[in-house]
Coordinates of C-alpha atoms and ligand atoms in Angstrom, one line a residue:
M1 CA -1.0 -21.4 30.1
L2 CA 1.0 -18.3 30.0
R3 CA -1.1 -16.5 32.5
P4 CA 1.2 -15.5 35.2
K5 CA 0.5 -15.6 38.9
K6 CA -0.8 -12.2 39.9
G7 CA 0.0 -10.2 42.9
K8 CA -3.5 -9.2 44.0
K9 CA -5.9 -11.9 45.2
E10 CA -9.0 -10.4 43.7
K11 CA -7.3 -10.2 40.3
I12 CA -6.6 -13.9 40.3
K13 CA -10.2 -14.5 40.9
L14 CA -11.1 -12.2 38.0
S15 CA -8.8 -14.0 35.6
K16 CA -10.1 -17.4 36.8
E17 CA -13.6 -16.2 36.1
S18 CA -12.8 -15.0 32.7
I19 CA -11.1 -18.3 31.9
A20 CA -14.1 -20.1 33.3
K21 CA -16.3 -18.0 31.0
A22 CA -14.1 -18.7 28.1
K23 CA -14.5 -22.4 28.8
G24 CA -18.2 -21.9 28.5
I25 CA -17.7 -21.0 24.9
F26 CA -15.7 -24.1 24.3
A27 CA -18.7 -26.1 25.3
Y28 CA -19.9 -25.2 21.8
L29 CA -17.0 -27.3 20.4
K30 CA -18.3 -30.4 22.4
P31 CA -20.6 -31.8 19.7
Y32 CA -17.6 -31.7 17.3
R33 CA -15.1 -33.0 19.8
G34 CA -14.2 -36.1 17.7
A35 CA -13.2 -34.0 14.8
F36 CA -11.6 -31.4 17.1
A37 CA -9.4 -34.1 18.7
I38 CA -8.3 -35.3 15.3
G39 CA -7.4 -31.7 14.4
W40 CA -5.3 -31.5 17.6
I41 CA -3.5 -34.8 16.6
F42 CA -2.6 -33.2 13.3
L43 CA -1.5 -30.1 15.1
V44 CA 0.7 -32.1 17.4
L45 CA 2.1 -34.0 14.4
S46 CA 2.7 -31.0 12.3
S47 CA 4.3 -29.0 15.1
S48 CA 6.5 -31.9 16.2
A49 CA 7.5 -32.6 12.6
G50 CA 8.4 -28.9 12.4
L51 CA 11.0 -29.3 15.0
F52 CA 13.0 -31.6 12.9
F53 CA 13.2 -29.0 10.2
P54 CA 15.8 -26.7 11.8
Y55 CA 17.7 -29.7 13.0
L56 CA 17.9 -31.3 9.5
L57 CA 18.5 -28.0 7.8
G58 CA 21.5 -27.4 10.2
Q59 CA 22.8 -30.9 9.4
L60 CA 22.4 -30.2 5.7
L61 CA 24.4 -27.0 5.8
G62 CA 27.1 -28.6 7.9
G63 CA 27.0 -32.1 6.5
S64 CA 29.7 -31.5 3.8
D65 CA 32.0 -30.3 6.5
T66 CA 33.5 -33.5 7.9
S67 CA 36.8 -31.8 8.9
N68 CA 36.3 -31.6 12.5
S69 CA 33.5 -34.2 13.1
E70 CA 36.0 -36.9 13.7
I71 CA 37.3 -35.2 16.8
L72 CA 33.8 -35.4 18.3
N73 CA 32.9 -38.3 20.5
N74 CA 30.0 -39.9 18.6
G75 CA 28.5 -36.5 17.8
T76 CA 25.3 -36.9 15.9
Q77 CA 26.8 -38.9 13.2
D78 CA 24.1 -41.4 13.3
F79 CA 20.6 -40.3 13.8
A80 CA 18.2 -42.9 15.1
G81 CA 21.1 -45.3 15.1
Q82 CA 21.0 -46.0 11.4
I83 CA 20.8 -43.0 9.2
N84 CA 24.0 -41.3 8.4
L85 CA 23.5 -37.5 8.6
E86 CA 26.9 -36.9 7.2
N87 CA 25.5 -37.6 3.8
I88 CA 23.8 -34.5 2.4
N89 CA 21.7 -36.5 0.0
T90 CA 20.2 -38.5 2.9
V91 CA 19.5 -35.3 4.8
A92 CA 17.9 -33.7 1.7
I93 CA 15.7 -36.8 1.2
L94 CA 14.7 -36.7 4.9
L95 CA 13.9 -33.0 4.5
V96 CA 11.7 -33.7 1.5
I97 CA 9.9 -36.4 3.4
L98 CA 9.5 -34.2 6.4
L99 CA 8.1 -31.3 4.3
V100 CA 5.6 -33.6 2.6
A101 CA 4.5 -35.0 5.9
Q102 CA 4.2 -31.6 7.4
S103 CA 2.2 -30.2 4.5
V104 CA -0.2 -33.1 4.7
F105 CA -0.5 -32.7 8.5
S106 CA -1.0 -28.9 8.2
Y107 CA -3.5 -29.3 5.5
F108 CA -5.7 -31.5 7.6
R109 CA -5.1 -29.4 10.7
V110 CA -6.4 -26.2 8.9
V111 CA -9.3 -28.0 7.2
I112 CA -10.5 -29.7 10.3
F113 CA -10.1 -26.7 12.6
T114 CA -11.9 -24.5 10.2
R115 CA -14.8 -27.0 9.9
V116 CA -15.1 -27.5 13.6
T117 CA -14.9 -23.7 14.2
E118 CA -17.5 -22.9 11.6
N119 CA -19.8 -25.5 13.0
A120 CA -19.4 -24.2 16.6
L121 CA -19.7 -20.6 15.4
R122 CA -23.0 -21.4 13.6
D123 CA -24.3 -22.7 16.9
I124 CA -22.9 -19.8 18.9
R125 CA -24.5 -17.3 16.5
K126 CA -27.7 -19.1 16.6
T127 CA -27.8 -19.3 20.4
A128 CA -26.7 -15.7 20.8
F129 CA -29.6 -14.5 18.5
Q130 CA -32.0 -16.9 20.1
R131 CA -31.1 -15.6 23.5
L132 CA -31.1 -12.0 22.4
I133 CA -34.5 -12.2 20.8
H134 CA -35.9 -13.7 24.0
M135 CA -34.4 -11.0 26.2
P136 CA -36.9 -9.1 28.3
M137 CA -37.8 -5.6 27.2
D138 CA -35.7 -4.1 29.9
F139 CA -32.6 -5.6 28.4
F140 CA -33.2 -3.5 25.3
N141 CA -33.7 -0.4 27.3
K142 CA -30.3 -0.9 28.9
N143 CA -28.4 -1.9 25.8
K144 CA -28.3 0.1 22.6
V145 CA -29.2 -2.1 19.7
G146 CA -26.5 -0.7 17.5
E147 CA -23.8 -1.2 20.1
L148 CA -25.1 -4.7 20.8
T149 CA -25.0 -5.8 17.2
S150 CA -21.6 -4.4 16.4
R151 CA -20.1 -5.7 19.6
L152 CA -21.6 -9.1 19.0
S153 CA -20.2 -9.4 15.5
A154 CA -16.8 -8.1 16.6
D155 CA -16.8 -10.6 19.5
I156 CA -17.8 -13.5 17.2
N157 CA -15.0 -12.6 14.8
L158 CA -12.5 -12.7 17.6
V159 CA -13.7 -16.0 18.8
Q160 CA -13.6 -17.3 15.2
E161 CA -10.0 -16.2 14.9
T162 CA -9.1 -17.8 18.1
M163 CA -10.7 -21.2 17.5
R164 CA -9.5 -21.4 14.0
T165 CA -5.9 -20.1 14.3
T166 CA -4.8 -18.4 17.5
L167 CA -5.2 -21.4 19.7
A168 CA -3.4 -23.7 17.3
E169 CA -0.7 -21.2 16.6
L170 CA -0.1 -20.6 20.2
F171 CA 0.2 -24.3 20.8
R172 CA 2.4 -24.7 17.8
Q173 CA 4.8 -22.0 19.0
L174 CA 4.9 -23.4 22.4
I175 CA 5.8 -26.8 21.0
I176 CA 8.6 -25.1 19.0
V177 CA 9.8 -23.2 22.1
V178 CA 9.9 -26.2 24.4
G179 CA 11.1 -28.6 21.6
S180 CA 13.8 -26.3 20.5
I181 CA 15.1 -25.9 24.0
V182 CA 15.1 -29.7 24.4
F183 CA 17.0 -30.1 21.1
I184 CA 19.5 -27.4 22.0
A185 CA 20.0 -29.0 25.4
L186 CA 20.7 -32.3 23.6
I187 CA 23.3 -30.6 21.4
S188 CA 24.9 -28.6 24.2
W189 CA 23.7 -28.0 27.7
K190 CA 26.0 -25.0 28.0
L191 CA 24.3 -23.3 25.1
V192 CA 20.8 -24.0 26.5
L193 CA 21.8 -22.3 29.7
I194 CA 22.9 -19.2 27.8
M195 CA 19.6 -19.3 25.9
L196 CA 17.5 -19.8 29.0
C197 CA 19.0 -16.7 30.6
T198 CA 17.2 -14.5 28.1
V199 CA 14.0 -16.4 27.5
P200 CA 12.3 -15.9 30.9
V201 CA 13.1 -12.2 30.8
V202 CA 11.5 -11.8 27.5
A203 CA 8.5 -13.9 28.6
V204 CA 7.8 -11.8 31.7
F205 CA 8.0 -8.6 29.7
A206 CA 5.7 -10.1 27.1
V207 CA 3.1 -10.9 29.6
I208 CA 3.2 -7.5 31.3
F209 CA 3.1 -5.7 27.9
G210 CA 0.4 -8.1 26.6
R211 CA -1.9 -7.3 29.5
F212 CA -1.4 -3.6 29.2
I213 CA -2.0 -3.6 25.4
K214 CA -5.1 -5.7 25.9
K215 CA -6.6 -3.0 28.2
L216 CA -5.9 -0.4 25.6
S217 CA -7.4 -2.4 22.7
K218 CA -10.5 -3.1 24.8
Q219 CA -11.0 0.7 25.3
A220 CA -10.5 1.2 21.6
Q221 CA -13.1 -1.5 20.9
D222 CA -15.6 0.2 23.1
A223 CA -15.0 3.5 21.5
A224 CA -15.4 1.9 18.1
A225 CA -18.8 0.4 19.1
E226 CA -19.8 3.9 20.3
S227 CA -18.9 5.5 17.0
N228 CA -20.9 2.8 15.1
T229 CA -23.9 3.7 17.2
I230 CA -23.6 7.3 16.2
I231 CA -23.5 6.4 12.5
E232 CA -26.5 4.1 13.0
E233 CA -28.6 6.5 15.0
N234 CA -28.0 9.4 12.6
L235 CA -28.6 7.5 9.4
M236 CA -31.7 5.9 10.9
G237 CA -33.0 9.3 11.9
I238 CA -31.6 11.0 8.8
S239 CA -34.8 13.0 8.1
N240 CA -34.6 14.4 11.6
V241 CA -30.9 15.3 11.2
K242 CA -31.6 17.1 7.9
A243 CA -34.7 18.8 9.2
F244 CA -32.9 20.2 12.1
T245 CA -29.8 20.8 10.0
N246 CA -27.9 18.9 12.7
E247 CA -25.3 17.5 10.3
A248 CA -22.5 19.5 11.7
F249 CA -23.4 18.5 15.3
A250 CA -23.6 14.8 14.3
I251 CA -20.2 15.1 12.6
M252 CA -18.7 16.8 15.6
K253 CA -20.0 14.0 17.9
Y254 CA -18.7 11.4 15.6
A255 CA -15.4 13.1 15.2
K256 CA -15.0 13.2 18.9
T257 CA -15.4 9.4 19.3
I258 CA -13.2 8.6 16.3
K259 CA -10.6 10.8 17.7
S260 CA -10.6 8.8 20.9
I261 CA -10.4 5.6 18.9
R262 CA -7.4 7.1 17.1
D263 CA -5.7 8.2 20.3
L264 CA -6.2 4.9 22.0
N265 CA -5.0 2.9 19.1
I266 CA -2.0 5.2 18.6
K267 CA -1.2 4.8 22.3
S268 CA -1.4 1.1 22.0
G269 CA 0.7 1.3 18.9
N270 CA 3.4 3.3 20.8
W271 CA 3.5 0.6 23.4
R272 CA 3.6 -2.1 20.8
G273 CA 6.4 -0.3 19.0
L274 CA 8.3 -0.2 22.2
F275 CA 7.6 -3.8 22.7
V276 CA 8.9 -4.8 19.3
S277 CA 12.1 -2.8 19.9
F278 CA 12.6 -4.5 23.1
I279 CA 12.1 -7.9 21.5
I280 CA 14.5 -7.0 18.7
T281 CA 17.2 -5.7 21.0
C282 CA 17.0 -8.5 23.6
L283 CA 16.2 -11.4 21.4
F284 CA 18.5 -10.6 18.5
G285 CA 21.2 -9.5 20.8
A286 CA 20.9 -12.8 22.6
I287 CA 21.0 -14.6 19.3
V288 CA 24.3 -12.9 18.3
F289 CA 25.7 -13.6 21.7
V290 CA 24.9 -17.3 21.7
I291 CA 26.1 -17.7 18.1
W292 CA 29.3 -16.1 19.1
Q293 CA 29.5 -18.5 22.1
G294 CA 28.6 -21.5 20.0
L295 CA 31.3 -20.7 17.3
H296 CA 33.9 -20.7 20.1
M297 CA 32.9 -24.2 20.9
T298 CA 33.5 -25.5 17.4
E299 CA 37.0 -24.2 17.2
G300 CA 40.3 -25.2 18.5
P301 CA 41.6 -28.6 19.6
D302 CA 39.1 -29.0 22.4
A303 CA 36.1 -28.3 20.3
T304 CA 32.9 -29.8 21.8
L305 CA 30.6 -29.2 18.9
S306 CA 30.4 -30.4 15.3
R307 CA 29.7 -27.9 12.5
G308 CA 26.5 -29.7 11.7
D309 CA 25.3 -29.5 15.2
F310 CA 26.4 -25.9 15.4
N311 CA 24.3 -25.1 12.3
S312 CA 21.3 -27.0 13.8
F313 CA 21.8 -25.0 16.9
V314 CA 21.7 -21.7 15.0
M315 CA 18.6 -22.8 13.1
F316 CA 16.9 -23.7 16.4
T317 CA 17.9 -20.4 17.9
I318 CA 16.4 -18.5 14.9
F319 CA 13.2 -20.6 15.1
L320 CA 13.1 -20.2 18.8
G321 CA 13.6 -16.4 18.5
A322 CA 10.8 -16.2 15.9
S323 CA 8.5 -18.2 18.1
I324 CA 9.1 -16.2 21.2
G325 CA 8.7 -13.1 19.2
S326 CA 5.3 -14.2 18.0
L327 CA 4.2 -15.3 21.4
P328 CA 3.2 -11.9 22.9
D329 CA 1.1 -11.0 19.9
L330 CA -0.6 -14.4 20.0
Y331 CA -1.0 -14.1 23.7
A332 CA -2.5 -10.7 23.3
S333 CA -5.0 -11.9 20.8
F334 CA -5.7 -14.8 23.0
Q335 CA -6.5 -12.5 25.8
K336 CA -8.6 -10.3 23.5
A337 CA -10.5 -13.4 22.6
I338 CA -11.1 -14.2 26.3
G339 CA -12.5 -10.7 26.7
A340 CA -14.7 -11.2 23.7
T341 CA -15.8 -14.6 24.9
E342 CA -16.7 -13.1 28.3
N343 CA -19.0 -10.6 26.5
L344 CA -20.6 -13.2 24.4
M345 CA -21.1 -15.5 27.4
Q346 CA -22.6 -12.6 29.3
I347 CA -25.3 -12.3 26.6
I348 CA -25.8 -16.0 26.3
E349 CA -26.0 -16.4 30.1
E350 CA -28.3 -13.4 30.6
K351 CA -31.7 -14.6 31.7
T352 CA -34.4 -14.7 29.0
E353 CA -37.9 -13.6 29.4
T354 CA -39.2 -17.1 29.8
E355 CA -36.6 -17.8 32.4
I356 CA -37.6 -14.8 34.4
L357 CA -41.4 -15.1 34.0
Q358 CA -42.5 -18.2 35.7
G359 CA -46.1 -18.3 34.5
K360 CA -47.1 -21.7 33.1
S361 CA -50.9 -21.8 32.8
T362 CA -52.5 -21.6 29.4
P363 CA -56.1 -20.5 30.0
N364 CA -58.5 -19.6 27.3
I365 CA -58.5 -15.8 27.2
T366 CA -61.8 -14.3 26.0
G367 CA -60.8 -10.7 26.4
Q368 CA -61.8 -9.7 30.0
V369 CA -59.1 -7.6 31.4
V370 CA -58.7 -6.1 34.9
F371 CA -56.0 -3.8 36.3
K372 CA -56.3 -3.5 40.1
N373 CA -54.3 -0.9 41.9
V374 CA -51.3 -1.3 39.6
N375 CA -48.1 0.4 40.7
F376 CA -45.2 0.3 38.3
S377 CA -41.9 1.9 37.7
Y378 CA -39.5 1.0 34.8
P379 CA -36.7 -1.2 36.1
Q380 CA -33.9 1.1 35.1
R381 CA -35.7 4.2 36.6
K382 CA -37.0 2.8 39.8
D383 CA -37.4 6.2 41.4
V384 CA -40.0 7.4 38.9
Q385 CA -43.3 5.9 39.5
V386 CA -45.0 5.6 36.2
M387 CA -48.3 3.9 37.2
K388 CA -49.9 4.9 40.5
A389 CA -52.6 2.7 41.9
L390 CA -54.1 2.4 38.4
S391 CA -57.3 0.5 38.0
L392 CA -59.3 -0.3 34.9
S393 CA -61.5 -3.1 33.7
A394 CA -62.6 -4.1 30.2
N395 CA -65.2 -6.7 29.4
K396 CA -65.0 -9.0 26.4
G397 CA -65.4 -7.1 23.2
E398 CA -65.3 -3.6 24.7
T399 CA -63.3 -0.7 23.5
I400 CA -61.3 1.2 26.0
A401 CA -59.9 4.6 24.8
L402 CA -56.8 5.8 26.6
V403 CA -56.6 9.6 26.5
G404 CA -54.0 11.8 28.1
A405 CA -51.1 14.1 27.5
S406 CA -47.8 12.7 26.3
G407 CA -46.0 10.9 29.2
A408 CA -49.3 10.1 31.0
G409 CA -48.7 6.4 30.8
K410 CA -50.8 5.2 27.8
S411 CA -48.0 3.2 26.1
T412 CA -47.0 1.8 29.5
I413 CA -50.4 0.3 29.8
A414 CA -49.9 -1.4 26.4
S415 CA -46.5 -2.7 27.5
L416 CA -48.0 -4.1 30.7
L417 CA -50.8 -5.8 28.8
L418 CA -48.2 -7.6 26.8
N419 CA -46.3 -8.5 30.0
Y420 CA -43.1 -6.7 28.8
Y421 CA -42.5 -5.6 32.4
T422 CA -43.5 -6.9 35.8
I423 CA -45.5 -4.6 37.9
N424 CA -44.4 -3.6 41.4
S425 CA -47.7 -4.2 43.2
G426 CA -51.3 -4.6 42.4
E427 CA -52.7 -7.1 40.0
I428 CA -53.3 -7.5 36.3
S429 CA -55.6 -10.3 35.3
F430 CA -57.1 -11.8 32.1
D431 CA -60.3 -13.7 32.6
N432 CA -59.6 -13.7 36.3
Q433 CA -56.2 -15.3 35.9
N434 CA -53.3 -13.3 37.3
I435 CA -50.9 -12.3 34.5
E436 CA -48.0 -13.7 36.5
T437 CA -49.4 -17.2 36.3
I438 CA -50.0 -17.2 32.6
D439 CA -47.4 -18.4 30.2
V440 CA -46.1 -15.3 28.5
K441 CA -46.1 -16.7 24.9
H442 CA -49.6 -18.1 25.4
L443 CA -50.8 -14.6 26.6
R444 CA -49.2 -12.8 23.7
S445 CA -50.8 -15.2 21.2
Y446 CA -54.1 -13.7 22.2
I447 CA -53.0 -10.1 21.7
A448 CA -52.3 -8.1 18.5
I449 CA -50.9 -4.7 18.3
V450 CA -51.2 -2.1 15.5
P451 CA -48.5 0.5 16.3
Q452 CA -48.4 4.1 15.4
E453 CA -45.3 3.7 13.4
V454 CA -45.6 0.5 11.4
I455 CA -42.3 -1.2 10.8
L456 CA -42.3 -3.7 7.9
F457 CA -39.6 -6.3 7.6
G458 CA -37.5 -6.8 4.5
G459 CA -39.4 -9.3 2.3
T460 CA -42.6 -9.5 0.4
I461 CA -46.0 -8.0 1.3
E462 CA -47.2 -11.6 1.8
E463 CA -44.4 -12.4 4.2
N464 CA -45.2 -9.2 6.1
I465 CA -48.8 -10.0 6.5
S466 CA -48.2 -13.7 7.5
F467 CA -45.9 -12.3 10.2
G468 CA -49.2 -12.5 12.2
K469 CA -49.6 -16.2 11.6
Q470 CA -46.6 -18.1 10.1
D471 CA -48.7 -21.0 8.8
A472 CA -51.4 -19.0 7.2
S473 CA -52.6 -20.2 3.8
K474 CA -52.5 -17.9 0.7
E475 CA -56.3 -17.7 0.9
E476 CA -56.2 -16.6 4.5
I477 CA -53.6 -13.9 3.8
R478 CA -55.7 -12.7 0.8
Q479 CA -58.8 -12.5 3.0
A480 CA -57.0 -10.6 5.7
A481 CA -55.7 -8.1 3.2
Q482 CA -59.1 -7.7 1.8
Q483 CA -60.7 -7.1 5.2
A484 CA -58.0 -4.6 5.9
N485 CA -58.8 -2.7 2.7
A486 CA -55.3 -3.5 1.5
L487 CA -56.1 -5.9 -1.3
D488 CA -56.8 -3.2 -3.9
F489 CA -53.5 -1.4 -3.6
I490 CA -51.6 -4.6 -3.2
E491 CA -53.0 -6.0 -6.4
S492 CA -52.3 -2.7 -8.2
F493 CA -48.6 -3.6 -8.0
P494 CA -47.3 -5.7 -10.9
E495 CA -46.1 -8.4 -8.5
G496 CA -49.0 -8.2 -6.1
M497 CA -48.5 -10.1 -2.9
Q498 CA -45.0 -10.9 -3.9
T499 CA -43.9 -7.2 -4.1
E500 CA -40.8 -6.6 -2.0
V501 CA -41.1 -3.9 0.6
G502 CA -38.5 -1.8 2.4
D503 CA -35.0 -1.1 1.4
R504 CA -34.9 -3.3 -1.6
G505 CA -38.4 -2.9 -2.8
I506 CA -41.4 -0.6 -3.0
Q507 CA -41.8 2.2 -0.4
L508 CA -45.3 2.2 1.0
S509 CA -47.2 5.2 2.2
G510 CA -48.2 5.5 5.9
G511 CA -51.8 4.5 5.3
Q512 CA -50.7 1.5 3.2
K513 CA -48.3 0.3 5.9
Q514 CA -51.0 0.7 8.5
R515 CA -53.4 -1.4 6.5
I516 CA -50.8 -4.1 6.1
A517 CA -50.4 -4.0 9.9
I518 CA -54.1 -4.3 10.3
A519 CA -54.1 -7.3 7.9
R520 CA -51.4 -8.8 10.0
A521 CA -53.4 -8.4 13.1
L522 CA -56.6 -9.7 11.5
L523 CA -54.7 -12.8 10.5
K524 CA -53.6 -13.4 14.0
N525 CA -57.2 -13.2 15.1
P526 CA -56.6 -12.0 18.6
T527 CA -59.1 -11.6 21.4
I528 CA -57.3 -8.5 22.6
L529 CA -56.2 -5.6 20.5
I530 CA -53.9 -2.7 21.2
L531 CA -54.2 0.2 18.8
D532 CA -51.9 3.1 18.8
E533 CA -53.5 5.5 16.5
A534 CA -51.3 7.4 14.1
T535 CA -51.1 11.0 15.1
S536 CA -49.7 12.0 11.7
A537 CA -52.5 12.9 9.4
L538 CA -53.2 10.5 6.6
D539 CA -54.8 11.8 3.4
S540 CA -58.6 11.7 3.8
E541 CA -59.0 8.8 1.4
S542 CA -56.4 6.8 3.2
E543 CA -57.8 7.8 6.6
K544 CA -61.3 6.6 5.7
S545 CA -60.0 3.3 4.4
V546 CA -57.8 2.8 7.5
Q547 CA -60.6 3.7 9.8
E548 CA -63.0 1.2 8.1
A549 CA -60.3 -1.5 8.3
L550 CA -59.8 -0.7 12.0
E551 CA -63.5 -1.0 12.7
T552 CA -63.6 -4.4 11.0
L553 CA -60.6 -5.4 13.1
M554 CA -62.1 -4.3 16.4
E555 CA -65.3 -6.1 15.9
G556 CA -65.9 -8.6 18.7
R557 CA -62.5 -8.0 20.3
T558 CA -61.5 -6.2 23.5
S559 CA -59.6 -3.2 22.2
F560 CA -57.3 -0.8 24.0
V561 CA -57.0 2.3 21.8
I562 CA -54.4 5.0 22.5
A563 CA -56.8 7.4 20.9
H564 CA -56.1 10.6 19.1
R565 CA -59.2 10.7 16.9
L566 CA -62.5 11.8 18.2
S567 CA -64.4 9.3 16.2
T568 CA -62.7 6.4 18.0
I569 CA -63.1 8.0 21.3
R570 CA -66.8 8.7 20.9
K571 CA -67.5 5.0 20.1
A572 CA -65.5 3.7 23.0
N573 CA -67.4 1.9 25.8
T574 CA -65.1 3.5 28.3
I575 CA -62.7 6.5 28.0
L576 CA -59.9 6.6 30.6
V577 CA -58.3 9.9 31.0
L578 CA -54.8 9.5 32.3
E579 CA -52.6 11.9 34.1
N580 CA -49.2 11.0 35.5
G581 CA -50.0 7.3 35.7
T582 CA -53.4 7.5 37.3
V583 CA -56.9 7.5 35.9
V584 CA -58.4 10.9 36.6
E585 CA -61.7 10.4 34.8
S586 CA -63.4 7.4 33.3
G587 CA -66.7 7.0 31.6
T588 CA -68.4 7.3 28.2
H589 CA -67.9 10.3 25.9
E590 CA -71.3 11.7 27.0
E591 CA -70.6 11.2 30.7
L592 CA -67.2 12.8 30.6
S593 CA -68.3 15.7 28.4
D594 CA -70.9 16.5 31.0
I595 CA -68.3 17.0 33.8
E596 CA -68.0 20.7 34.3
N597 CA -64.4 21.8 33.9
G598 CA -63.4 18.1 33.5
V599 CA -60.2 17.2 31.8
Y600 CA -61.9 15.4 29.1
A601 CA -64.5 18.0 28.6
N602 CA -61.8 20.6 28.1
L603 CA -59.8 18.4 25.9
S604 CA -62.7 17.6 23.5
Q605 CA -63.7 21.2 23.5
L606 CA -60.2 22.0 22.4
Q607 CA -60.2 19.4 19.7
M608 CA -63.5 20.5 18.3
N609 CA -62.4 24.0 17.9
Ligands
LIG1 P1 -47.6 8.0 26.9 O1 -47.7 6.8 26.1 O2 -48.9 8.4 27.6 O3 -47.0 9.2 26.2 P2 -45.6 6.5 28.4 O4 -46.4 5.4 28.9 O5 -44.8 6.3 27.2 O6 -46.6 7.7 28.1 O7 -44.7 7.1 29.5 C1 -45.0 7.2 30.8 C2 -43.8 7.6 31.6 O8 -42.9 6.5 31.7 C3 -43.1 8.8 31.1 O9 -42.7 9.6 32.2 C4 -41.9 8.2 30.4 O10 -40.8 9.0 30.5 C5 -41.7 6.9 31.2 N1 -41.1 5.8 30.4 C6 -41.7 5.4 29.2 N2 -41.0 4.4 28.7 C7 -39.9 4.2 29.6 C8 -38.8 3.3 29.6 N3 -38.6 2.4 28.6 N4 -37.9 3.4 30.6 C9 -38.1 4.4 31.5 N5 -39.1 5.2 31.6 C10 -40.0 5.2 30.6

């Protein structure tokens, strides 16, 4: 509404786009449009009723003064043709009625708008999370999780504020501005002209300032998100920070970003200050000027204004001034909300994995896997080829050990098996079905992963195990725990399966966490298994028990093991030695050990010594 016409063509386009995006968010109000419409009716009623307040107040103040009302032609002696506004009691009663009506209207406006907003926000939050959790892996490589979450919550707060208050307030103030001008014009056209000479000037400046301040606060918002990321990263990796005694470095980095937040906000504050001064000088100067002009009109033999009307006029001028004064701030927060909405919609409109991956078929996957001449580079680092003509094949139930230096591409193979990324060329197939034709959810339902660093979610041990199969019965969970050699230690806790883990509960050892992850995988009963063996040494008791559990888990399944332990490697059907994304040697332990000066032979020689 207040958006001015802009000079540059491309800017107009941009603003149209952002408004179009903002409209996207209001689609979330659609299901509640009935209630929303009623809210607007109350808003219109309360705002319009509000307009009579300065009028009646003016009449009340001037009502006792009848001295010069007689000289006026008609004046406003009779309001709506019947009510005599010269009687202060009548005016007072009208004011009381008005206030009661307005409070009722306002009550319903606030209650209805809040209800509609909260409903819409619940849907927006749900959709945003739903979209986020379905984003392709590459999205999370490009966006830092900490930044994403703090931005999301900040944006949602802004949208909440806009839907609940800003929009209504902006509209209310606009009604007051327009209504006041109409009322003043009815009282005296001459006064309204004087008034109008100042209003557009203020409005134009407000818009220019508003846009400038918006830019500054967006920069400050970005800096704030960055500073949150620093806190999050450092606290999450606190043991590293301490071990490297990097506290001072972290503080310095943080101090740098918070300094820029401070600087940006101070800069925006300076401009805001200037803006406020401008409003005060212009607006209040104008008010004094028009009051002075108005007073002239009430005096002398050719007075054209009654005292009551003059008072109403003064009241309107004050209301109008306050409204115009609040418009830039409202406009700025409205603009801010449009920015936030754009961000939100960007996330909501970003393509999810299932929208990108078109595979629809749902074959029965038994565990036969083939990589044929696979070439791959990560989407955000296209120049670095991570897989080079890589081929491998695994029959149902076989164990494939992946061996190689760090950065050779072992984890990338695991990611490709899970279809986290799309390969550039070549083919990956499961039971002779190209991975691209298989429904990605279906595919993943056949694969389980036991990662190196097991992350347990907040909740009970039972919940953490049933993460592998949400509808598992208690008996199934117990059985999985038992097969994973986890039941004994779980039952040694007073609350057994119901023991809380993580921040609010018990801290489990590395070996215990791994066994829970194994139980989780067992419960899922996959045909394909990805194991990333822990490099950190477990105590020998734990190691033995984890090893046993892993062997149970691997039985009858095709397993890809990112192997660090000789025991696993020895038993593997095929060992693939990787170097820079290609298989340099492949065969059994015996075969590879026999290659003179072979990579594997050297490696196992090293490990044995
Ligand atoms: P390994 O598991 O054998 O240590 P990776 O498969 O993790 O090796 O890495 C292979 C190569 O791919 C490395 O050069 C690594 O820098 C790169 N890489 C790994 N993950 C990503 C990623 N998410 N984005 C870009 N490059 C990556």
